[in-house]
């Protein structure tokens, strides 16, 4: 028995050391890579962003609000906190984390989608948060994954399981085999992709969609926004453009707009709805039905912030 | 509790250390502790269903004793000793209706099969009856019940039934030690998904003084390691591709569907044989030897050979307790075919209350019978001992594997209609779509590695246990462990497929 236990102990220890070592290599590799929005989480956690304007939202915030143009147009510093594939609960956690570590912004522009208050299972691409598990807010985001057994987040290597390729990316990030992702500028990811799907096929591809609003989630959003206002932060809600053929397929958009309008009035929040703007008719400004490309973003930014300047005048 | 869970990672060493260090001095204490551990293991899933295991054990313990008493008092003269198995019941056994032993066997059968019928098949019978009545024009209002299927019920009821039948037949002495018997029924390594042990193999081990053997413990660890690789690397990664294909087969291309069926074959093999390996390995850590449940079935050269290598504990159970009592093959051809059909259909139905499983059993019967009729069902009793298969053997293996894959579609599909739809769509739009999610390159390598190691180790119970030289052995163990954490699926904990049976 002693021989068995001794050998088991030695082999297990050796195995654990190898796993810990490789786990650290992966973690460091990912942290210094351009994978997804990793650089954003690094910057937020390190602190010192000091932006006057903070853009919050999903991928539609991430790729449709260019801080460079915003800064030019408004003269205020800006940072884009958009999280790809996120809905309100994760967005709130990231805002809280940002406020913990960085200077309070003057304005938060919340990019709202018709899906923002939908109850979705899991966190899209959550593996990018795993190197930051030491942050309680990040842990809370990961805990939103209903299908996930969180105990595995403590096991070296296995904790990156959701997306196995991230392990390779972490290991190879310092080599010439590393995979390069587009770099973020102040949290913004630009896309020069184009979209050539014939309009008559869009309905077939997407189909009619109705969004189920989780009212409990929406109430929490209103409470959170109110608490931000009491901290002296100005809030603005923006629905950025959808491509018109896509927007037409959203069946209950009116009721969502009405709900947002009503609460915006009550809370004295500026609510700008560009979901069906003239930009929406130009397919060359989009890279899919819900996201604009770089060209579309510059048109939208100019329109949005010229409007703001006009309002100020 | 799942073998591939964090909880089990803590449970196993605690139970192991207490078993060998605290309870080592007394066999009875060791058995009692194993019983407690087994109930904790099972109760971790749902403690309410422990009552069923206890009831099933109590009924069979009591019936066994009664049959033993009646056997002695009636002095029928048959040999109720030494745990040997007689394949054919003796004349005296057949006279047992006279001395009342049949009553206790009937109680045992009714109770255990009744449990199964209620918990597993009640809704199926009701729904099938309703469908049948509807076909003749009536609209019956039969309500089903919201019944939870207790994990492992098909396994432990069959295990405990084997005890009652063996005692009834006089092949086994009934045990008077309730702790040993209850532990035999609930023995946690194989409680929820087998191997379905025979009382004649496992029960005597509870009466033998157990001493920790280095080799046995070491073999056990290697089996656990390889079992985890099969489950977490092969089966769970295949599942990530297979599940969406089966869920959306209506829109899948022919090649996707073929891929789905092939990968499901690997998924179910990795899943179930992985579980069996871990179960046998864990049992070894406690000084027990369980029966082999799989012997590289996908290298079979015909369906008959496949069934000698796939889920051996279940197929031999049906052979000994259903097929042979029905007359086996020593009857007329027509009756023998009937017996084969019965065994395969019942075997399919054992897996679940769904026509898909019955269809799966029926397909295997239909594939087996032609081989039986030409007298070739025992043609491949021995594996070839060569490094590579001949072209003929390779063709036979591929053909058998293809047939098995077709049958697996029925096993995996939700309904027979879905299975049929799946297979018929294979010939529609055969090209792979652009967005086909296929196994990553690394898992393809893992699959090839797995097949290669299975082939090389096909004569041995575990290739890891046969490695020579410490400079080769230890790196192999660590590499296997590393591949499990690197390639394995952890975050979406996957239950073992056979838990649902």
Coordinates of C-alpha atoms in Angstrom, one line a residue, chain A residues 1-5 7-8 11 14-15 18-19 22 26 126 147-149 151-162 164 167-168 171, chain B residues 4-6 9 16-17 20-21 212 214 217-218 221 237 285 439-440 442-443 473-474 477-478 481-482 485-493:
Chain A
X1 CA 0.0 0.0 0.0
X2 CA 2.8 2.5 0.9
X3 CA 4.5 1.8 -2.4
X4 CA 1.2 2.4 -4.2
X5 CA 0.5 5.6 -2.3
X7 CA 4.0 6.4 -6.5
X8 CA 0.6 7.8 -6.8
X11 CA 3.1 11.0 -10.2
X14 CA 4.5 15.8 -11.1
X15 CA 1.3 15.9 -13.1
X18 CA 3.1 20.3 -15.3
X19 CA -0.6 21.3 -15.4
X22 CA 1.1 25.0 -18.7
X26 CA -1.8 29.7 -21.3
X126 CA -16.9 33.5 -21.7
X147 CA -25.0 25.2 -17.9
X148 CA -21.6 25.5 -16.3
X149 CA -20.2 23.7 -13.4
X151 CA -16.0 24.1 -9.7
X152 CA -14.0 23.3 -12.9
X153 CA -12.8 26.9 -13.0
X154 CA -10.4 25.8 -10.3
X155 CA -8.8 23.0 -12.2
X156 CA -5.7 24.1 -14.2
X157 CA -6.0 23.9 -18.0
X158 CA -9.5 22.4 -17.7
X159 CA -10.8 25.8 -16.7
X160 CA -10.3 27.0 -20.3
X161 CA -12.4 24.1 -21.5
X162 CA -15.3 26.0 -23.1
X164 CA -10.3 24.5 -26.5
X167 CA -5.5 26.9 -24.9
X168 CA -3.5 26.7 -28.2
X171 CA 0.4 28.6 -25.7
Chain B
X4 CA -16.1 12.6 -14.1
X5 CA -17.2 15.1 -11.5
X6 CA -15.3 17.1 -9.0
X9 CA -12.6 13.3 -7.2
X16 CA -10.3 4.6 -0.3
X17 CA -8.2 5.8 2.6
X20 CA -7.9 0.5 3.8
X21 CA -6.7 2.3 6.9
X212 CA -4.5 -4.5 -0.9
X214 CA -0.1 -3.3 -5.5
X217 CA -4.5 -1.1 -7.4
X218 CA -2.1 0.0 -10.1
X221 CA -5.7 3.4 -11.6
X237 CA -16.1 15.8 -27.9
X285 CA -8.9 -0.2 -5.8
X439 CA -14.3 17.8 -34.8
X440 CA -11.2 20.0 -34.3
X442 CA -6.7 17.8 -32.3
X443 CA -9.7 15.6 -31.5
X473 CA 5.3 3.9 -18.7
X474 CA 5.3 6.9 -16.5
X477 CA 0.4 7.9 -17.7
X478 CA 1.2 11.6 -17.4
X481 CA -3.7 12.6 -17.8
X482 CA -2.5 15.7 -19.6
X485 CA -7.3 18.0 -19.0
X486 CA -6.2 19.5 -22.3
X487 CA -8.7 17.9 -24.7
X488 CA -11.4 16.8 -22.3
X489 CA -14.8 18.4 -21.9
X490 CA -15.2 19.8 -18.4
X491 CA -17.4 22.8 -18.2
X492 CA -20.5 21.2 -19.7
X493 CA -20.6 18.2 -17.4

